Amino acid sequence: MTDDKDVLRDVWFGRIPTCFTLYQDEITEREADPYYLLLPRISYLTLVTDKVKKHFQKVMRQEDVSEIWFEYEGSPLKWHYPIGLLFDLHASNTALPWNITVHFKNFPEKDLLHCHSKDVIEAHFMACIKEADALKHKSQVINEMQKKDHKQLWMGLQNDKFEQFWAINRKLMEYIPEDSGFRYIPFRIYQATTERPFIQKLFRPVAPGGQLHTLGDLLKEVCPTAITPEDCEKTIQVMIHGIEPMLETPIQWLSEHMSYPDNFLHISIIPRPTD
Amino acid sequence: MAGVGPGPGWRSHVRAELQRREREQRGLRDLVRTHEKLLERLDLQSLLAEKLQLDTGTQESGAALDLASLQLQHALEVSELQQGQEELAQTIADLTEALTRSEAETREQRERAGRCARALAALSSRAEEAEALRAALGVAQEQVAALEARWVQEKAAEAARVNQANAQLERYQHQVLRLRQKLEQLQLAAAGIKLGTSDSSCSTSCEELALGGLDSGPQGSSSPMRAQESHTKTPAPALSETLGSTPVTP
């Protein structure tokens, strides 16, 4: 795993240039300038937008300020999805910067979870990590860690500290050499064109004969529509962290190197642009 | 590490794509970063300006305003330098922490290497001992094989001797039996002659018997009999039976 540390760093330090604009119907005392920010792909909206909130709250009256939420082209953005996933799913084929609209009123209760404090984000993040380890190691690795190790994972993400995070996370990426990989791969597949939130199933990284399963094998099994026959034109993109890995890429390697900090591989299936 | 796939193509593809992604966003990214910094500087400037205005109170003359502006400029620069200093301090702290972690890992790996070396040395000496034992076992096995061969040979020789002795014994016993029979016949013949028997057929028979006994001489050698006569023999017929029903009266 240490041979591909450059991949881990590129994934961690990926940024999306974003322009935040206040919703036109929000009541302001003066005109609000847009706010530009580089959003970390691996983080969560409500964790990195304190400055955005302060910037717009300066031009608003206190009584008009409620819980902040974000929207892109009419779709509320789920704060509990990683930022990189939201971008890949909604706006990867549009021009940068990513234009996000900021709201302080009419919170969409049916579409979004509330996020009143950083503790909520931490709880969600740790729950994802524990779920991922349950799939990978039957929760043995995460349960053997001390509370301070769990805290270090969270603080590493919150403070954007790569070394601090991976000092602990590397243990969650280990496995017995005889097994050739994790027990199951923690993954979720998202399709912008369906109502279904995501696809998540049990999938082993190694076949009974010992061959490594690939991204293509995963898609064939859990999302066959994502695979285009060889003689047909490709109409679909399979995107992770803003790139399209080859379908021959071993899924075990992807899980170790291109998972988000919550240890899940979040995969977007989106229509390929026609131009 | 799960790095073995059908070939390195997929790995270099991922690397190349990540670098392409960064290249495409670099210009805009640098712009946004600069914008962020400028915005922070502007906020700081406004804050300091407010603070200075509060300190100085009402409107001042041009010189005082210049001085205030200069003070503001200096305060801004000091603030930026302090910010830079804090960032550097944080970077140093992070690097120190990373260095400490690396040193701890290096120490742990050195210890592990030492343990492995010691285990290897112990295993090597055990392997040597096992090799010596194996050699000794080989020698012992050869000796056992030789002893077994010799034992088999001796057993075979002994069996041959026993067989030879048994054959000899059987011959002696046959010889004894014939001699006994002959003796009995002779005794019979003698008894017949003594009696001066009128039974010519009897005397003829006796003569025949005597002649027959003499003819069937011993076929074996003249070695002495063994004490053991283990095989069964047909007992010699009783004298009365040989002579018929006529009782012999002196």
Short mmCIF file of C-alpha atoms in Angstrom, two decimals:
data_model
loop_
_atom_site.label_atom_id
_atom_site.label_comp_id
_atom_site.label_asym_id
_atom_site.label_seq_id
_atom_site.Cartn_x
_atom_site.Cartn_y
_atom_site.Cartn_z
CA MET A 1 0.00 0.00 0.00
CA THR A 2 2.84 2.43 0.71
CA ASP A 3 3.92 2.19 -2.95
CA ASP A 4 0.80 4.16 -3.96
CA LYS A 5 0.96 6.85 -1.31
CA ASP A 6 0.93 9.49 -4.05
CA VAL A 7 -2.55 8.29 -5.01
CA LEU A 8 -3.68 8.58 -1.39
CA ARG A 9 -2.38 12.17 -1.26
CA ASP A 10 -4.00 13.16 -4.57
CA VAL A 11 -7.31 11.77 -3.33
CA TRP A 12 -7.02 13.55 0.03
CA PHE A 13 -5.97 16.95 -1.34
CA GLY A 14 -8.47 17.09 -4.19
CA ARG A 15 -10.35 20.41 -4.23
CA ILE A 16 -13.36 21.79 -6.10
CA PRO A 17 -13.44 25.53 -6.86
CA THR A 18 -16.91 26.61 -5.77
CA CYS A 19 -18.92 29.79 -5.91
CA PHE A 20 -21.58 30.24 -3.22
CA THR A 21 -24.43 32.60 -4.05
CA LEU A 22 -27.18 33.61 -1.67
CA TYR A 23 -30.67 32.64 -2.78
CA GLN A 24 -32.38 35.63 -4.29
CA ASP A 25 -35.42 35.39 -2.01
CA GLU A 26 -33.37 35.59 1.16
CA ILE A 27 -33.88 38.90 2.95
CA THR A 28 -30.73 40.98 3.16
CA GLU A 29 -29.82 44.42 4.41
CA ARG A 30 -27.52 44.96 1.45
CA GLU A 31 -26.42 43.05 -1.61
CA ALA A 32 -24.49 39.90 -0.84
CA ASP A 33 -21.39 39.23 -2.88
CA PRO A 34 -20.76 35.64 -3.92
CA TYR A 35 -18.24 33.77 -1.86
CA TYR A 36 -15.54 31.65 -3.50
CA LEU A 37 -14.10 28.66 -1.74
CA LEU A 38 -12.03 25.57 -2.51
CA LEU A 39 -14.09 22.68 -1.17
CA PRO A 40 -12.22 19.51 -0.12
CA ARG A 41 -13.65 16.54 -2.03
CA ILE A 42 -13.24 14.23 0.96
CA SER A 43 -15.09 16.42 3.47
CA TYR A 44 -18.71 17.37 4.16
CA LEU A 45 -20.47 20.63 3.27
CA THR A 46 -21.48 21.62 6.79
CA LEU A 47 -17.95 20.94 8.06
CA VAL A 48 -16.15 23.37 5.72
CA THR A 49 -18.63 26.19 5.11
CA ASP A 50 -18.38 28.20 8.35
CA LYS A 51 -16.82 31.09 6.43
CA VAL A 52 -19.63 30.94 3.88
CA LYS A 53 -22.18 31.14 6.67
CA LYS A 54 -20.41 34.10 8.32
CA HIS A 55 -20.03 35.90 5.01
CA PHE A 56 -23.75 35.84 4.23
CA GLN A 57 -24.94 36.31 7.78
CA LYS A 58 -23.12 39.66 7.78
CA VAL A 59 -25.66 41.04 5.30
CA MET A 60 -28.72 39.50 6.93
CA ARG A 61 -30.74 40.21 10.01
CA GLN A 62 -30.35 37.74 12.83
CA GLU A 63 -34.05 36.92 12.89
CA ASP A 64 -33.95 35.90 9.22
CA VAL A 65 -31.14 33.41 9.80
CA SER A 66 -32.10 29.78 10.36
CA GLU A 67 -30.28 26.55 9.61
CA ILE A 68 -28.14 26.88 6.47
CA TRP A 69 -28.66 24.47 3.58
CA PHE A 70 -27.32 24.23 0.05
CA GLU A 71 -28.83 23.54 -3.31
CA TYR A 72 -27.59 23.01 -6.87
CA GLU A 73 -29.92 23.61 -9.81
CA GLY A 74 -32.94 23.01 -7.66
CA SER A 75 -31.67 19.86 -5.95
CA PRO A 76 -30.97 20.10 -2.22
CA LEU A 77 -27.44 18.89 -1.52
CA LYS A 78 -27.27 16.20 1.16
CA TRP A 79 -24.63 17.34 3.64
CA HIS A 80 -24.03 13.75 4.80
CA TYR A 81 -22.70 12.80 1.34
CA PRO A 82 -19.03 13.64 0.74
CA ILE A 83 -18.54 16.80 -1.30
CA GLY A 84 -16.67 14.99 -4.07
CA LEU A 85 -19.57 12.57 -4.49
CA LEU A 86 -22.10 15.43 -4.69
CA PHE A 87 -20.03 17.16 -7.35
CA ASP A 88 -19.47 14.00 -9.42
CA LEU A 89 -23.15 13.14 -9.25
CA HIS A 90 -24.60 16.58 -10.02
CA ALA A 91 -22.04 18.79 -11.74
CA SER A 92 -18.96 16.93 -12.94
CA ASN A 93 -19.63 17.76 -16.59
CA THR A 94 -20.37 21.45 -16.07
CA ALA A 95 -17.93 24.30 -16.17
CA LEU A 96 -16.11 25.32 -13.03
CA PRO A 97 -16.56 26.93 -10.57
CA TRP A 98 -19.31 24.84 -9.11
CA ASN A 99 -22.22 27.22 -8.46
CA ILE A 100 -24.03 26.41 -5.24
CA THR A 101 -26.99 28.36 -3.89
CA VAL A 102 -27.14 29.12 -0.19
CA HIS A 103 -30.43 29.10 1.75
CA PHE A 104 -31.32 30.10 5.29
CA LYS A 105 -35.06 29.53 5.08
CA ASN A 106 -37.58 26.80 4.17
CA PHE A 107 -35.42 23.89 5.17
CA PRO A 108 -36.46 20.88 2.98
CA GLU A 109 -37.37 18.42 5.73
CA LYS A 110 -38.12 15.58 3.31
CA ASP A 111 -34.83 15.81 1.46
CA LEU A 112 -32.21 16.75 4.02
CA LEU A 113 -31.10 15.71 7.47
CA HIS A 114 -30.64 18.44 10.06
CA CYS A 115 -27.11 19.30 11.10
CA HIS A 116 -27.17 21.52 14.17
CA SER A 117 -23.55 20.98 15.21
CA LYS A 118 -20.23 19.38 14.29
CA ASP A 119 -21.08 16.51 16.65
CA VAL A 120 -23.77 15.36 14.24
CA ILE A 121 -21.24 15.20 11.41
CA GLU A 122 -18.76 13.34 13.63
CA ALA A 123 -21.41 10.81 14.65
CA HIS A 124 -22.37 10.18 11.03
CA PHE A 125 -18.71 9.90 9.95
CA MET A 126 -17.85 7.42 12.69
CA ALA A 127 -20.98 5.38 11.98
CA CYS A 128 -19.87 5.03 8.34
CA ILE A 129 -16.37 3.98 9.36
CA LYS A 130 -17.77 1.35 11.71
CA GLU A 131 -20.13 0.04 9.07
CA ALA A 132 -17.23 -0.19 6.60
CA ASP A 133 -15.10 -2.11 9.08
CA ALA A 134 -17.96 -4.46 9.81
CA LEU A 135 -17.86 -5.38 6.14
CA LYS A 136 -14.07 -5.53 5.87
CA HIS A 137 -12.98 -7.12 9.14
CA LYS A 138 -16.17 -8.08 11.01
CA SER A 139 -15.54 -4.95 13.11
CA GLN A 140 -12.43 -6.48 14.69
CA VAL A 141 -10.04 -3.67 13.77
CA ILE A 142 -12.28 -0.74 14.74
CA ASN A 143 -13.29 -2.40 18.01
CA GLU A 144 -9.68 -3.00 18.98
CA MET A 145 -8.88 0.70 18.57
CA GLN A 146 -8.97 3.04 21.52
CA LYS A 147 -11.30 5.99 21.72
CA LYS A 148 -8.37 8.34 21.08
CA ASP A 149 -7.73 6.59 17.77
CA HIS A 150 -11.35 7.16 16.73
CA LYS A 151 -10.93 10.78 17.74
CA GLN A 152 -7.77 11.07 15.71
CA LEU A 153 -9.61 9.90 12.58
CA TRP A 154 -12.22 12.59 13.08
CA MET A 155 -9.73 15.33 13.95
CA GLY A 156 -7.60 14.42 10.95
CA LEU A 157 -10.59 14.91 8.66
CA GLN A 158 -11.83 18.05 10.43
CA ASN A 159 -8.42 19.75 10.38
CA ASP A 160 -7.40 18.45 6.96
CA LYS A 161 -4.38 16.56 8.37
CA PHE A 162 -3.41 13.76 5.98
CA GLU A 163 -0.64 12.22 8.10
CA GLN A 164 -2.68 12.38 11.30
CA PHE A 165 -5.62 10.64 9.61
CA TRP A 166 -3.66 7.92 7.83
CA ALA A 167 -1.60 7.08 10.91
CA ILE A 168 -4.77 5.39 12.16
CA ASN A 169 -6.63 4.70 8.92
CA ARG A 170 -3.83 2.48 7.60
CA LYS A 171 -4.84 -0.14 10.18
CA LEU A 172 -8.34 -0.18 8.68
CA MET A 173 -6.76 -0.90 5.29
CA GLU A 174 -4.80 -3.95 6.41
CA TYR A 175 -5.73 -7.59 5.90
CA ILE A 176 -4.21 -11.06 6.36
CA PRO A 177 -2.03 -11.82 3.29
CA GLU A 178 -3.57 -15.30 2.97
CA ASP A 179 -6.98 -13.71 2.38
CA SER A 180 -5.74 -11.47 -0.48
CA GLY A 181 -8.19 -8.77 0.59
CA PHE A 182 -11.05 -7.65 2.80
CA ARG A 183 -13.99 -9.86 3.64
CA TYR A 184 -16.38 -7.64 1.70
CA ILE A 185 -15.83 -4.33 -0.07
CA PRO A 186 -17.62 -1.29 1.43
CA PHE A 187 -19.08 0.48 -1.56
CA ARG A 188 -22.12 2.48 -2.62
CA ILE A 189 -23.18 3.13 -6.20
CA TYR A 190 -25.18 6.26 -6.92
CA GLN A 191 -27.17 6.96 -10.05
CA ALA A 192 -28.50 10.45 -10.67
CA THR A 193 -31.18 9.09 -12.98
CA THR A 194 -32.96 6.88 -10.44
CA GLU A 195 -35.05 7.47 -7.33
CA ARG A 196 -33.12 4.85 -5.42
CA PRO A 197 -30.65 6.53 -3.05
CA PHE A 198 -27.80 4.09 -3.73
CA ILE A 199 -26.95 0.45 -4.33
CA GLN A 200 -25.08 -1.37 -1.60
CA LYS A 201 -24.58 -5.15 -1.58
CA LEU A 202 -22.20 -7.76 -0.24
CA PHE A 203 -19.32 -8.21 -2.66
CA ARG A 204 -16.10 -10.14 -2.15
CA PRO A 205 -12.86 -8.76 -3.57
CA VAL A 206 -11.51 -12.22 -4.43
CA ALA A 207 -13.20 -14.96 -6.45
CA PRO A 208 -13.32 -18.54 -5.06
CA GLY A 209 -10.53 -19.47 -7.51
CA GLY A 210 -8.29 -16.75 -6.10
CA GLN A 211 -8.58 -14.19 -8.92
CA LEU A 212 -9.00 -10.58 -7.91
CA HIS A 213 -12.38 -9.11 -8.73
CA THR A 214 -12.33 -5.90 -10.74
CA LEU A 215 -14.49 -2.79 -10.93
CA GLY A 216 -16.07 -4.32 -14.01
CA ASP A 217 -16.95 -7.49 -12.07
CA LEU A 218 -18.60 -5.39 -9.36
CA LEU A 219 -20.67 -3.44 -11.84
CA LYS A 220 -21.69 -6.59 -13.73
CA GLU A 221 -22.99 -8.10 -10.55
CA VAL A 222 -24.73 -5.18 -8.86
CA CYS A 223 -25.39 -2.68 -11.66
CA PRO A 224 -25.29 -4.40 -15.04
CA THR A 225 -26.78 -1.38 -16.83
CA ALA A 226 -23.54 0.49 -16.13
CA ILE A 227 -21.62 -1.88 -18.38
CA THR A 228 -21.73 -0.98 -22.06
CA PRO A 229 -21.20 -3.84 -24.53
CA GLU A 230 -17.90 -3.60 -26.40
CA ASP A 231 -19.38 -2.85 -29.78
CA CYS A 232 -21.71 -0.13 -28.50
CA GLU A 233 -21.03 3.52 -27.91
CA LYS A 234 -20.40 4.34 -24.25
CA THR A 235 -23.23 6.43 -22.85
CA ILE A 236 -22.36 6.12 -19.20
CA GLN A 237 -19.49 7.28 -17.00
CA VAL A 238 -18.38 5.41 -13.90
CA MET A 239 -16.76 8.05 -11.73
CA ILE A 240 -14.79 7.95 -8.49
CA HIS A 241 -13.15 11.13 -7.17
CA GLY A 242 -13.72 12.87 -10.47
CA ILE A 243 -11.94 10.26 -12.63
CA GLU A 244 -12.99 7.16 -14.54
CA PRO A 245 -10.86 4.20 -13.45
CA MET A 246 -10.44 1.37 -15.93
CA LEU A 247 -12.93 -1.46 -15.43
CA GLU A 248 -9.93 -3.83 -15.07
CA THR A 249 -8.85 -2.06 -11.86
CA PRO A 250 -8.89 -4.51 -8.94
CA ILE A 251 -11.70 -3.58 -6.58
CA GLN A 252 -9.49 -4.37 -3.56
CA TRP A 253 -6.93 -1.78 -4.72
CA LEU A 254 -9.68 0.77 -5.29
CA SER A 255 -11.05 0.16 -1.81
CA GLU A 256 -7.61 0.67 -0.25
CA HIS A 257 -6.63 3.73 -2.24
CA MET A 258 -9.73 5.52 -3.47
CA SER A 259 -12.15 5.18 -0.61
CA TYR A 260 -13.32 8.34 1.07
CA PRO A 261 -12.22 8.91 4.69
CA ASP A 262 -15.40 7.08 5.80
CA ASN A 263 -13.76 3.99 4.19
CA PHE A 264 -16.50 3.66 1.58
CA LEU A 265 -15.99 3.62 -2.17
CA HIS A 266 -18.60 6.09 -3.38
CA ILE A 267 -19.14 5.44 -7.09
CA SER A 268 -21.20 7.71 -9.37
CA ILE A 269 -22.91 6.43 -12.52
CA ILE A 270 -23.75 9.42 -14.69
CA PRO A 271 -24.71 10.02 -18.32
CA ARG A 272 -21.70 10.66 -20.55
CA PRO A 273 -21.75 14.16 -22.07
CA THR A 274 -22.52 14.08 -25.77
CA ASP A 275 -20.13 16.83 -26.91
CA MET B 1 -1.15 -5.16 -0.76
CA ALA B 2 -3.61 -5.82 -3.56
CA GLY B 3 -1.47 -4.45 -6.32
CA VAL B 4 -1.42 -7.36 -8.67
CA GLY B 5 -3.89 -7.02 -11.46
CA PRO B 6 -3.87 -7.92 -15.10
CA GLY B 7 -1.08 -5.36 -15.62
CA PRO B 8 0.14 -1.95 -14.42
CA GLY B 9 -2.02 -0.14 -17.02
CA TRP B 10 -4.91 0.46 -14.67
CA ARG B 11 -2.61 1.90 -11.99
CA SER B 12 -0.86 4.36 -14.27
CA HIS B 13 -4.26 5.27 -15.73
CA VAL B 14 -5.55 6.26 -12.28
CA ARG B 15 -2.41 8.31 -11.59
CA ALA B 16 -2.59 10.04 -14.96
CA GLU B 17 -6.28 10.84 -14.51
CA LEU B 18 -5.77 12.30 -11.06
CA GLN B 19 -2.98 14.50 -12.38
CA ARG B 20 -5.12 15.58 -15.32
CA ARG B 21 -7.92 16.49 -12.92
CA GLU B 22 -5.51 18.66 -10.92
CA ARG B 23 -4.03 20.25 -14.05
CA GLU B 24 -7.45 21.25 -15.37
CA GLN B 25 -8.41 22.94 -12.13
CA ARG B 26 -5.07 24.48 -11.22
CA GLY B 27 -5.69 27.93 -12.70
CA LEU B 28 -9.08 28.37 -11.13
CA ARG B 29 -7.91 26.83 -7.90
CA ASP B 30 -5.03 29.31 -7.54
CA LEU B 31 -7.43 32.14 -8.34
CA VAL B 32 -9.90 31.10 -5.68
CA ARG B 33 -7.08 30.66 -3.18
CA THR B 34 -5.83 34.17 -3.89
CA HIS B 35 -9.38 35.48 -3.63
CA GLU B 36 -9.76 33.80 -0.25
CA LYS B 37 -6.59 35.36 1.05
CA LEU B 38 -7.53 38.78 -0.21
CA LEU B 39 -10.94 38.48 1.39
CA GLU B 40 -9.33 37.52 4.69
CA ARG B 41 -6.99 40.48 4.40
CA LEU B 42 -9.90 42.79 3.66
CA ASP B 43 -11.81 41.52 6.68
CA LEU B 44 -8.75 42.04 8.84
CA GLN B 45 -8.23 45.51 7.43
CA SER B 46 -11.83 46.47 8.17
CA LEU B 47 -11.52 45.13 11.68
CA LEU B 48 -8.34 47.03 12.37
CA ALA B 49 -9.71 50.18 10.77
CA GLU B 50 -12.73 49.99 13.06
CA LYS B 51 -10.49 49.46 16.05
CA LEU B 52 -8.24 52.39 15.15
CA GLN B 53 -11.20 54.70 14.54
CA LEU B 54 -12.60 53.82 17.96
CA ASP B 55 -9.21 54.49 19.54
CA THR B 56 -8.66 57.87 17.85
CA GLY B 57 -12.27 59.05 18.39
CA THR B 58 -13.52 61.90 16.07
CA GLN B 59 -12.13 63.00 12.69
CA GLU B 60 -8.48 64.01 12.65
CA SER B 61 -6.25 66.24 10.46
CA GLY B 62 -4.54 64.98 7.35
CA ALA B 63 -1.25 64.17 9.11
CA ALA B 64 -3.04 62.24 11.81
CA LEU B 65 -4.98 60.35 9.18
CA ASP B 66 -1.73 59.53 7.36
CA LEU B 67 -0.33 58.32 10.63
CA ALA B 68 -3.40 56.23 11.29
CA SER B 69 -3.16 54.81 7.79
CA LEU B 70 0.49 53.98 8.35
CA GLN B 71 -0.34 52.39 11.67
CA LEU B 72 -3.07 50.39 10.00
CA GLN B 73 -0.64 49.27 7.32
CA HIS B 74 1.88 48.19 9.93
CA ALA B 75 -0.77 46.48 12.01
CA LEU B 76 -1.91 44.62 8.92
CA GLU B 77 1.58 43.52 8.06
CA VAL B 78 2.23 42.46 11.64
CA SER B 79 -1.03 40.55 11.65
CA GLU B 80 -0.14 38.81 8.39
CA LEU B 81 3.32 37.99 9.66
CA GLN B 82 1.85 36.63 12.85
CA GLN B 83 -0.56 34.55 10.81
CA GLY B 84 2.31 33.28 8.70
CA GLN B 85 4.27 32.56 11.85
CA GLU B 86 1.35 30.59 13.28
CA GLU B 87 1.02 28.62 10.08
CA LEU B 88 4.73 27.86 10.09
CA ALA B 89 4.57 26.88 13.74
CA GLN B 90 1.67 24.58 12.94
CA THR B 91 3.61 23.09 10.00
CA ILE B 92 6.62 22.55 12.27
CA ALA B 93 4.39 20.91 14.87
CA ASP B 94 2.86 18.67 12.21
CA LEU B 95 6.26 17.74 10.78
CA THR B 96 7.63 17.10 14.25
CA GLU B 97 4.71 14.86 15.00
CA ALA B 98 5.18 13.04 11.72
CA LEU B 99 8.91 12.71 12.45
CA THR B 100 8.23 11.34 15.93
CA ARG B 101 5.79 8.86 14.45
CA SER B 102 8.30 7.83 11.78
CA GLU B 103 11.02 7.42 14.40
CA ALA B 104 8.72 5.31 16.55
CA GLU B 105 7.86 3.20 13.52
CA THR B 106 11.53 2.87 12.62
CA ARG B 107 12.36 1.80 16.18
CA GLU B 108 9.54 -0.70 16.14
CA GLN B 109 10.71 -2.09 12.82
CA ARG B 110 14.30 -2.29 14.03
CA GLU B 111 13.14 -4.21 17.08
CA ARG B 112 11.06 -6.44 14.88
CA ALA B 113 14.07 -6.99 12.61
CA GLY B 114 16.18 -7.86 15.67
CA ARG B 115 13.55 -10.32 16.88
CA CYS B 116 13.38 -11.85 13.42
CA ALA B 117 17.17 -12.13 13.26
CA ARG B 118 17.24 -13.85 16.65
CA ALA B 119 14.44 -16.17 15.65
CA LEU B 120 16.29 -16.89 12.41
CA ALA B 121 19.50 -17.70 14.29
CA ALA B 122 17.61 -20.03 16.63
CA LEU B 123 15.90 -21.71 13.70
CA SER B 124 19.25 -22.06 11.89
CA SER B 125 20.85 -23.81 14.86
CA ARG B 126 17.80 -26.03 15.19
CA ALA B 127 18.04 -26.78 11.49
CA GLU B 128 21.70 -27.73 11.92
CA GLU B 129 20.82 -29.99 14.85
CA ALA B 130 18.05 -31.56 12.82
CA GLU B 131 20.49 -32.11 9.96
CA ALA B 132 22.99 -33.82 12.28
CA LEU B 133 20.23 -35.99 13.72
CA ARG B 134 19.10 -36.83 10.21
CA ALA B 135 22.63 -37.92 9.31
CA ALA B 136 22.90 -40.01 12.45
CA LEU B 137 19.51 -41.51 11.67
CA GLY B 138 20.73 -42.43 8.22
CA VAL B 139 23.79 -44.19 9.64
CA ALA B 140 21.66 -45.99 12.20
CA GLN B 141 19.24 -47.06 9.51
CA GLU B 142 22.11 -48.44 7.44
CA GLN B 143 23.38 -50.35 10.42
CA VAL B 144 19.93 -51.71 11.11
CA ALA B 145 19.62 -52.81 7.50
CA ALA B 146 23.00 -54.55 7.70
CA LEU B 147 22.06 -56.26 10.94
CA GLU B 148 18.76 -57.35 9.49
CA ALA B 149 20.50 -58.82 6.46
CA ARG B 150 22.97 -60.63 8.65
CA TRP B 151 20.16 -61.92 10.89
CA VAL B 152 18.25 -63.15 7.88
CA GLN B 153 21.38 -64.88 6.60
CA GLU B 154 22.03 -66.53 9.92
CA LYS B 155 18.43 -67.58 10.20
CA ALA B 156 18.59 -69.07 6.75
CA ALA B 157 21.78 -70.95 7.64
CA GLU B 158 20.24 -72.15 10.87
CA ALA B 159 17.14 -73.28 9.02
CA ALA B 160 19.30 -75.17 6.57
CA ARG B 161 21.16 -76.79 9.43
CA VAL B 162 17.93 -77.75 11.14
CA ASN B 163 16.51 -79.14 7.93
CA GLN B 164 19.68 -81.12 7.35
CA ALA B 165 19.61 -82.48 10.89
CA ASN B 166 15.95 -83.35 10.61
CA ALA B 167 16.59 -85.19 7.37
CA GLN B 168 19.44 -87.05 8.95
CA LEU B 169 17.33 -87.94 11.97
CA GLU B 170 14.58 -89.21 9.75
CA ARG B 171 17.06 -91.43 7.93
CA TYR B 172 18.43 -92.77 11.19
CA GLN B 173 14.97 -93.50 12.42
CA HIS B 174 14.12 -95.36 9.25
CA GLN B 175 17.30 -97.31 9.67
CA VAL B 176 16.49 -98.15 13.27
CA LEU B 177 13.05 -99.29 12.29
CA ARG B 178 14.39 -101.57 9.62
CA LEU B 179 17.01 -102.97 11.94
CA ARG B 180 14.41 -103.64 14.58
CA GLN B 181 12.21 -105.34 12.09
CA LYS B 182 15.14 -107.39 10.93
CA LEU B 183 15.99 -108.29 14.48
CA GLU B 184 12.52 -109.42 15.16
CA GLN B 185 12.55 -111.52 12.08
CA LEU B 186 15.81 -113.05 13.04
CA GLN B 187 14.50 -113.77 16.48
CA LEU B 188 11.52 -115.34 14.95
CA ALA B 189 13.66 -117.40 12.66
CA ALA B 190 15.78 -118.47 15.54
CA ALA B 191 12.76 -119.45 17.54
CA GLY B 192 11.51 -121.48 14.66
CA ILE B 193 14.74 -123.34 14.16
CA LYS B 194 15.00 -124.08 17.86
CA LEU B 195 11.63 -125.62 18.06
CA GLY B 196 12.57 -127.99 15.22
CA THR B 197 9.29 -127.31 13.77
CA SER B 198 7.65 -129.83 11.27
CA ASP B 199 5.79 -127.03 9.67
CA SER B 200 7.77 -126.69 6.53
CA SER B 201 5.75 -123.79 5.38
CA CYS B 202 6.61 -122.06 8.61
CA SER B 203 10.30 -122.70 8.20
CA THR B 204 10.06 -121.63 4.64
CA SER B 205 8.34 -118.58 5.74
CA CYS B 206 10.96 -118.02 8.37
CA GLU B 207 13.71 -118.44 5.85
CA GLU B 208 11.97 -116.07 3.56
CA LEU B 209 11.52 -113.68 6.34
CA ALA B 210 15.12 -114.08 7.39
CA LEU B 211 16.23 -113.55 3.82
CA GLY B 212 13.92 -110.59 3.47
CA GLY B 213 15.26 -108.99 6.63
CA LEU B 214 18.82 -109.41 5.51
CA ASP B 215 18.04 -107.95 2.12
CA SER B 216 16.57 -104.74 3.40
CA GLY B 217 19.76 -103.36 4.72
CA PRO B 218 20.18 -99.87 6.01
CA GLN B 219 20.11 -97.26 3.30
CA GLY B 220 21.57 -94.44 5.32
CA SER B 221 24.99 -94.02 6.87
CA SER B 222 26.17 -95.72 10.01
CA SER B 223 25.96 -92.55 12.16
CA PRO B 224 24.61 -92.93 15.66
CA MET B 225 20.95 -92.45 16.41
CA ARG B 226 19.71 -89.25 17.92
CA ALA B 227 18.09 -89.49 21.27
CA GLN B 228 14.88 -87.92 20.12
CA GLU B 229 12.60 -89.89 17.91
CA SER B 230 9.95 -87.39 17.24
CA HIS B 231 8.20 -88.95 14.29
CA THR B 232 5.71 -91.79 14.64
CA LYS B 233 6.58 -95.28 13.40
CA THR B 234 4.49 -98.35 12.76
CA PRO B 235 5.06 -100.75 15.69
CA ALA B 236 6.47 -104.25 14.72
CA PRO B 237 3.77 -106.91 14.43
CA ALA B 238 3.45 -109.26 17.39
CA LEU B 239 5.22 -112.66 17.10
CA SER B 240 1.94 -114.61 17.28
CA GLU B 241 0.53 -112.63 14.43
CA THR B 242 3.60 -113.24 12.30
CA LEU B 243 3.48 -117.03 12.89
CA GLY B 244 -0.21 -117.36 12.40
CA SER B 245 -2.63 -118.84 14.86
CA THR B 246 -0.47 -121.84 15.86
CA PRO B 247 0.83 -121.22 19.32
CA VAL B 248 4.50 -121.87 19.93
CA THR B 249 5.17 -124.49 22.67
CA PRO B 250 8.63 -125.14 23.87
#
